[in-house]
């Protein structure tokens, strides 16, 4: 869940907010029905009402719906904005929307099940001929000279702390993605597109491409910088690309994929990168395999966040397709609690029953009530 200061940072990002203001003002017509997907404090829902929407369904999965309710009332739109708390993928709406607006992004649009949620909303909520905001996202990549940031990544993993060996984790740190804010001068190549999401025609949450970069000048490459360019509506959009010195930065920043080692390059030298982001569970597995051609210094760097993640053998065993699971006492307790949510039993009664039935899981009814309340937040109607 975002904090208010994070939502505030998004709102004061004039590049982002002004683009959404213009797109909504142009796309939403008087009398339209609008869905604000992942509404947060509800700014986009307010803008849709101001543009003339007769009804906005503002959907949010976390507790920031309280902020949206407060702002809807403060702006006189409480009767026109229906605040819905929960996952949009578990909801049904009473009518189709003329416009679906969202900003379900982290550093990149590749954030959990965001793209799947947008596509589900398109299929189930959007009226024929309706508008999706954003209309498209394009993923960009460029080679980066990031000597200072690279040094920050590797500096903790040196064998220099009272003879304690830390270097075995250096390679894991270099198989991890990092949120950064680079300026345009750090880019050592032109940007290449490596993924695209066209939301009105259906988008899938994976991206990948084989890229061929050419160094713009002599320098040292420390990794790959990623960002997105978005088109919200018609020609209205913006970019999270590294900014020129003195230019405003977007709230998103960029993503950095470090290389296993810095590589010196000459102007015009080619670098080949096979880059992929694949959804797994509630996150993404990243792979970036790099080939540096050359007769004398040719090399290949193979990297993946699988190498940087702290997966134990036990965890991998439990995720294997041939594994035959059996619910633990904690799992059995949660299953019993969910079955007890039958529409006739109060949370306190369920908690009392859970504490009595599963004394090794819950020490008392109060502890059980915390677990029951958590499950109620997620699954109760």
Coordinates of C-alpha atoms in Angstrom, one line a residue:
X1 CA 0.0 0.0 0.0
X2 CA 1.3 3.5 -0.9
X3 CA 1.5 6.1 1.9
X4 CA 0.1 9.5 1.5
X5 CA 3.5 11.0 0.8
X6 CA 3.9 8.6 -2.1
X7 CA 0.5 9.5 -3.5
X8 CA 1.5 13.1 -3.0
X9 CA 4.7 12.6 -5.0
X10 CA 2.6 11.2 -7.9
X11 CA 0.2 14.1 -7.8
X12 CA 2.9 16.8 -7.8
X13 CA 4.7 15.2 -10.7
X14 CA 3.5 17.7 -13.2
X15 CA 4.6 15.7 -16.2
X16 CA 2.4 12.8 -15.2
X17 CA -0.5 14.7 -13.7
X18 CA -0.9 17.3 -16.4
X19 CA -0.9 14.6 -19.1
X20 CA -3.7 12.7 -17.3
X21 CA -5.6 15.9 -16.8
X22 CA -5.5 16.6 -20.5
X23 CA -6.3 13.1 -21.6
X24 CA -9.3 12.7 -19.3
X25 CA -10.7 16.1 -20.2
X26 CA -10.5 15.2 -23.9
X27 CA -11.6 11.5 -23.6
X28 CA -14.5 11.7 -21.1
X29 CA -17.7 13.2 -22.4
X30 CA -20.8 14.4 -20.5
X31 CA -22.9 11.4 -19.4
X32 CA -20.1 8.9 -19.7
X33 CA -19.5 6.0 -17.3
X34 CA -15.9 5.7 -16.1
X35 CA -13.8 3.1 -14.3
X36 CA -10.8 4.3 -12.3
X37 CA -8.8 1.2 -11.9
X38 CA -6.5 1.3 -8.8
X39 CA -7.9 4.7 -7.8
X40 CA -5.7 5.4 -4.7
X41 CA -7.0 8.7 -3.3
X42 CA -9.2 9.1 -6.3
X43 CA -7.6 12.0 -8.3
X44 CA -8.4 10.5 -11.7
X45 CA -12.0 9.8 -10.6
X46 CA -12.4 13.5 -9.6
X47 CA -11.0 14.6 -13.0
X48 CA -13.5 12.3 -14.7
X49 CA -16.4 13.9 -12.8
X50 CA -15.1 17.3 -13.6
X51 CA -15.1 16.3 -17.3
X52 CA -18.8 15.4 -17.1
X53 CA -18.9 11.7 -16.1
X54 CA -22.3 10.7 -14.7
X55 CA -20.9 7.8 -12.8
X56 CA -17.3 6.7 -11.8
X57 CA -16.5 3.3 -10.4
X58 CA -13.3 3.9 -8.4
X59 CA -11.7 0.6 -7.5
X60 CA -8.9 0.1 -5.1
X61 CA -7.5 -3.0 -3.4
X62 CA -6.0 -1.4 -0.4
X63 CA -7.1 0.9 2.5
X64 CA -6.4 4.1 0.5
X65 CA -10.1 3.9 -0.5
X66 CA -10.7 5.9 2.7
X67 CA -8.8 8.8 1.2
X68 CA -10.8 8.5 -2.0
X69 CA -14.1 8.7 -0.1
X70 CA -12.9 11.8 1.8
X71 CA -11.9 13.6 -1.4
X72 CA -15.0 12.6 -3.3
X73 CA -17.1 14.1 -0.5
X74 CA -14.9 17.2 -0.2
X75 CA -15.3 17.9 -4.0
X76 CA -19.1 17.3 -4.0
X77 CA -18.9 14.1 -6.1
X78 CA -19.9 11.5 -3.4
X79 CA -23.1 10.7 -5.3
X80 CA -21.3 10.2 -8.6
X81 CA -18.3 8.2 -7.5
X82 CA -18.9 4.7 -6.3
X83 CA -15.9 3.6 -4.2
X84 CA -15.3 -0.1 -4.5
X85 CA -12.8 -1.8 -2.1
X86 CA -11.2 -5.0 -3.4
X87 CA -9.7 -6.7 -6.4
X88 CA -11.3 -5.6 -9.7
X89 CA -10.9 -9.1 -11.0
X90 CA -13.3 -10.3 -8.4
X91 CA -15.9 -7.7 -9.1
X92 CA -19.0 -7.3 -11.3
X93 CA -20.2 -3.9 -12.3
X94 CA -23.9 -3.1 -13.1
X95 CA -23.0 -1.3 -16.3
X96 CA -20.3 -1.0 -18.9
X97 CA -17.9 1.9 -19.0
X98 CA -17.2 4.3 -21.8
X99 CA -13.7 5.0 -20.4
X100 CA -11.3 3.0 -18.3
X101 CA -8.5 5.0 -16.7
X102 CA -5.6 3.6 -14.7
X103 CA -2.0 4.2 -13.6
X104 CA -1.1 0.7 -12.4
X105 CA 2.7 1.1 -12.6
X106 CA 5.8 0.9 -10.4
X107 CA 9.0 2.0 -12.1
X108 CA 7.7 0.1 -15.1
X109 CA 4.2 -1.1 -16.1
X110 CA 5.5 -4.6 -15.2
X111 CA 4.1 -4.6 -11.7
X112 CA 2.6 -7.7 -10.1
X113 CA -0.7 -8.5 -11.9
X114 CA -1.3 -4.9 -13.1
X115 CA -1.4 -5.7 -16.8
X116 CA -3.6 -8.7 -16.3
X117 CA -6.0 -6.6 -14.2
X118 CA -6.1 -3.9 -17.0
X119 CA -6.9 -6.6 -19.6
X120 CA -9.5 -8.2 -17.4
X121 CA -11.2 -4.8 -17.0
X122 CA -11.1 -4.2 -20.7
X123 CA -12.8 -7.6 -21.3
X124 CA -15.5 -7.3 -18.6
X125 CA -16.0 -3.6 -18.0
X126 CA -15.4 -1.7 -21.2
X127 CA -18.3 -0.9 -23.6
X128 CA -17.9 -1.5 -27.3
X129 CA -15.9 1.4 -28.8
X130 CA -14.8 2.5 -25.3
X131 CA -11.5 4.2 -24.5
X132 CA -8.6 2.9 -22.5
X133 CA -6.3 5.4 -20.7
X134 CA -3.4 4.7 -21.1
X135 CA -3.8 3.5 -24.7
X136 CA -0.3 2.0 -24.9
X137 CA 3.0 1.7 -23.1
X138 CA 6.4 1.2 -24.8
X139 CA 9.4 -0.2 -22.9
X140 CA 12.8 1.3 -23.7
X141 CA 16.3 0.2 -22.9
X142 CA 19.8 1.8 -23.3
X143 CA 23.3 1.0 -22.2
X144 CA 24.3 3.0 -19.1
X145 CA 27.6 4.4 -17.8
X146 CA 26.7 4.3 -14.1
X147 CA 30.1 4.2 -12.3
X148 CA 28.9 5.7 -9.0
X149 CA 25.7 3.6 -8.7
X150 CA 27.6 0.4 -9.7
X151 CA 30.1 1.1 -6.9
X152 CA 27.2 1.4 -4.4
X153 CA 25.9 -2.0 -5.4
X154 CA 29.2 -3.9 -5.0
X155 CA 30.8 -1.9 -2.2
X156 CA 29.1 -3.8 0.7
X157 CA 30.2 -7.2 -0.8
X158 CA 34.0 -7.0 -0.3
X159 CA 36.1 -9.0 2.0
X160 CA 37.1 -6.0 4.1
X161 CA 35.1 -6.2 7.3
X162 CA 37.5 -7.6 10.0
X163 CA 38.3 -10.6 7.8
X164 CA 34.6 -11.5 7.3
X165 CA 34.0 -13.0 3.8
X166 CA 31.1 -11.1 2.1
X167 CA 32.2 -11.4 -1.5
X168 CA 30.2 -14.6 -2.2
X169 CA 27.1 -12.4 -2.3
X170 CA 28.5 -10.0 -4.8
X171 CA 27.3 -11.9 -7.8
X172 CA 23.8 -12.2 -6.3
X173 CA 23.7 -8.4 -5.9
X174 CA 24.6 -8.1 -9.5
X175 CA 21.7 -10.3 -10.5
X176 CA 19.2 -8.0 -8.9
X177 CA 17.2 -5.1 -10.4
X178 CA 17.4 -1.6 -9.0
X179 CA 15.3 1.5 -9.0
X180 CA 17.3 4.5 -10.1
X181 CA 17.1 8.1 -11.3
X182 CA 19.7 8.6 -14.0
X183 CA 20.2 11.6 -16.2
X184 CA 20.4 11.4 -20.0
X185 CA 24.2 11.9 -20.0
X186 CA 24.7 8.5 -18.5
X187 CA 23.3 6.8 -21.6
X188 CA 25.9 5.2 -23.9
X189 CA 23.6 4.1 -26.7
X190 CA 20.4 5.1 -28.4
X191 CA 17.2 3.7 -26.8
X192 CA 15.8 0.4 -28.1
X193 CA 12.2 -0.8 -27.8
X194 CA 12.0 -4.2 -26.1
X195 CA 8.3 -4.5 -25.3
X196 CA 4.9 -2.9 -26.0
X197 CA 1.4 -3.1 -24.5
X198 CA -1.5 -1.9 -26.6
X199 CA -4.3 -2.0 -24.0
X200 CA -7.4 -1.5 -26.3
X201 CA -6.5 -4.6 -28.3
X202 CA -5.4 -6.7 -25.3
X203 CA -2.1 -6.8 -23.4
X204 CA -0.2 -9.7 -21.8
X205 CA 2.1 -9.2 -18.9
X206 CA 5.4 -10.4 -20.4
X207 CA 8.0 -8.6 -22.5
X208 CA 11.2 -9.5 -24.2
X209 CA 13.4 -8.9 -27.2
X210 CA 16.9 -9.5 -28.7
X211 CA 18.5 -6.0 -28.8
X212 CA 21.5 -4.7 -30.7
X213 CA 23.1 -1.6 -29.3
X214 CA 25.9 0.5 -30.7
X215 CA 28.0 2.6 -28.3
X216 CA 27.6 6.3 -29.0
X217 CA 31.1 7.1 -27.7
X218 CA 34.1 5.6 -25.9
X219 CA 33.2 4.8 -22.3
X220 CA 32.4 2.0 -19.8
X221 CA 29.1 0.2 -19.7
X222 CA 27.9 -0.9 -16.2
X223 CA 24.5 -2.2 -17.2
X224 CA 21.2 -1.5 -18.9
X225 CA 18.7 1.3 -18.0
X226 CA 15.0 0.7 -18.6
X227 CA 12.0 3.1 -18.7
X228 CA 8.6 3.5 -20.5
X229 CA 7.0 5.9 -22.9
X230 CA 3.2 6.1 -22.6
X231 CA 0.4 7.3 -24.9
X232 CA -2.6 8.1 -22.7
X233 CA -5.1 9.4 -25.4
X234 CA -4.5 10.4 -29.0
X235 CA -1.2 12.4 -29.0
X236 CA -1.2 13.0 -25.2
X237 CA 1.5 11.1 -23.3
X238 CA 4.8 11.3 -21.5
X239 CA 8.0 9.4 -20.8
X240 CA 10.0 8.3 -17.7
X241 CA 13.2 8.4 -19.7
X242 CA 16.4 9.7 -18.0
X243 CA 16.1 13.5 -18.0
X244 CA 18.4 16.0 -19.4
X245 CA 20.3 18.0 -16.8
X246 CA 17.9 20.5 -15.2
X247 CA 14.8 18.9 -16.7
X248 CA 12.1 17.7 -14.3
X249 CA 12.1 14.0 -13.5
X250 CA 9.0 11.8 -13.3
X251 CA 8.0 10.1 -10.1
X252 CA 8.7 6.7 -11.6
X253 CA 12.4 6.9 -12.3
X254 CA 14.1 4.1 -14.2
X255 CA 15.1 0.4 -13.6
X256 CA 18.8 -0.6 -13.7
X257 CA 20.0 -4.1 -14.6
X258 CA 23.7 -4.2 -13.7
X259 CA 26.3 -6.3 -15.5
X260 CA 28.5 -8.8 -13.8
X261 CA 31.5 -6.6 -14.6
X262 CA 32.0 -3.1 -16.2
X263 CA 32.9 -3.3 -19.9
X264 CA 34.9 -0.7 -21.7
X265 CA 33.5 0.0 -25.2
X266 CA 34.6 2.1 -28.2
X267 CA 32.4 4.4 -30.2
X268 CA 30.4 2.3 -32.7
X269 CA 31.0 -1.0 -30.9
X270 CA 28.1 -3.4 -30.9
X271 CA 26.6 -5.0 -27.8
X272 CA 23.9 -7.7 -28.0
X273 CA 21.4 -8.1 -25.2
X274 CA 18.7 -10.8 -24.9
X275 CA 16.3 -9.2 -22.4
X276 CA 13.1 -10.8 -20.9
X277 CA 10.7 -10.1 -18.1
X278 CA 8.3 -13.0 -17.4
X279 CA 5.5 -13.0 -14.8
X280 CA 5.9 -15.6 -12.1
X281 CA 3.5 -15.7 -9.1
X282 CA 3.0 -12.1 -7.9
X283 CA 6.3 -10.8 -9.4
X284 CA 8.6 -11.1 -12.4
X285 CA 11.7 -13.1 -13.3
X286 CA 14.2 -11.0 -15.2
X287 CA 16.8 -12.3 -17.6
X288 CA 19.4 -10.2 -19.4
X289 CA 22.1 -12.1 -21.3
X290 CA 24.7 -9.9 -22.9
X291 CA 27.2 -10.7 -25.7
X292 CA 30.1 -8.4 -26.3
X293 CA 31.6 -9.4 -29.7
X294 CA 35.3 -8.9 -30.5
X295 CA 38.3 -11.0 -31.6
X296 CA 40.3 -10.2 -28.4
X297 CA 37.8 -9.4 -25.7
X298 CA 34.6 -11.3 -26.7
X299 CA 32.6 -12.4 -23.7
X300 CA 29.1 -13.4 -22.6
X301 CA 27.4 -12.3 -19.4
X302 CA 24.4 -14.5 -18.4
X303 CA 22.2 -13.0 -15.7
X304 CA 18.8 -13.5 -14.0
X305 CA 17.0 -12.4 -10.9
X306 CA 16.7 -16.2 -10.2
X307 CA 20.4 -16.0 -9.3
X308 CA 19.8 -13.0 -7.0
X309 CA 16.8 -14.3 -5.2
X310 CA 17.1 -16.1 -1.8
X311 CA 15.4 -19.3 -2.9
X312 CA 16.0 -22.2 -0.6
X313 CA 16.0 -25.8 -1.7
X314 CA 13.0 -26.4 0.5
X315 CA 11.1 -23.6 -1.2
X316 CA 11.9 -24.9 -4.7
X317 CA 10.8 -28.4 -3.6
X318 CA 7.4 -27.1 -2.5
X319 CA 7.0 -25.3 -5.8
X320 CA 7.9 -28.3 -8.0
X321 CA 5.0 -29.5 -10.2
X322 CA 5.3 -33.0 -8.9
X323 CA 5.1 -31.9 -5.2
X324 CA 2.1 -33.4 -3.4
X325 CA 1.1 -30.8 -0.8
X326 CA -0.6 -31.3 2.5
X327 CA -2.0 -28.3 4.4
X328 CA -0.1 -27.3 7.6
X329 CA -2.0 -26.7 10.8
X330 CA -1.9 -23.0 9.9
X331 CA -3.4 -23.7 6.4
X332 CA -6.0 -26.0 7.9
X333 CA -7.0 -23.2 10.3
X334 CA -7.3 -20.6 7.6
X335 CA -9.4 -23.1 5.5
X336 CA -11.7 -23.6 8.5
X337 CA -12.1 -19.8 9.0
X338 CA -13.0 -19.2 5.3
X339 CA -15.6 -22.0 5.4
X340 CA -17.1 -20.4 8.6
X341 CA -17.7 -17.2 6.7
X342 CA -21.2 -18.3 5.8
X343 CA -23.1 -15.1 6.2
X344 CA -24.6 -16.1 9.6
X345 CA -21.6 -16.1 11.9
X346 CA -19.9 -13.0 13.3
X347 CA -16.1 -12.5 13.2
X348 CA -15.9 -12.8 17.0
X349 CA -17.8 -16.1 16.9
X350 CA -15.5 -17.4 14.1
X351 CA -12.4 -16.3 16.1
X352 CA -13.7 -18.0 19.3
X353 CA -14.3 -21.2 17.3
X354 CA -10.9 -21.1 15.6
X355 CA -9.1 -20.6 18.9
X356 CA -10.9 -23.6 20.5
X357 CA -10.4 -25.8 17.4
X358 CA -6.7 -24.9 16.7
X359 CA -5.0 -24.2 20.0
X360 CA -1.6 -24.8 18.6
X361 CA -2.1 -22.1 16.0
X362 CA -3.9 -19.4 18.0
X363 CA -3.0 -18.8 21.7
X364 CA -6.3 -17.1 22.4
X365 CA -9.4 -15.6 20.7
X366 CA -7.8 -12.2 20.3
X367 CA -4.9 -13.6 18.3
X368 CA -7.4 -15.6 16.2
X369 CA -9.5 -12.5 15.6
X370 CA -6.5 -10.8 14.0
X371 CA -6.2 -13.6 11.5
X372 CA -9.9 -13.8 10.9
X373 CA -10.1 -10.0 10.3
X374 CA -7.3 -10.2 7.8
X375 CA -9.0 -13.0 5.9
X376 CA -12.3 -11.0 6.1
X377 CA -10.6 -7.9 4.6
X378 CA -9.5 -10.0 1.6
X379 CA -12.3 -12.4 1.0
X380 CA -15.5 -11.3 2.7
X381 CA -18.4 -9.7 0.8

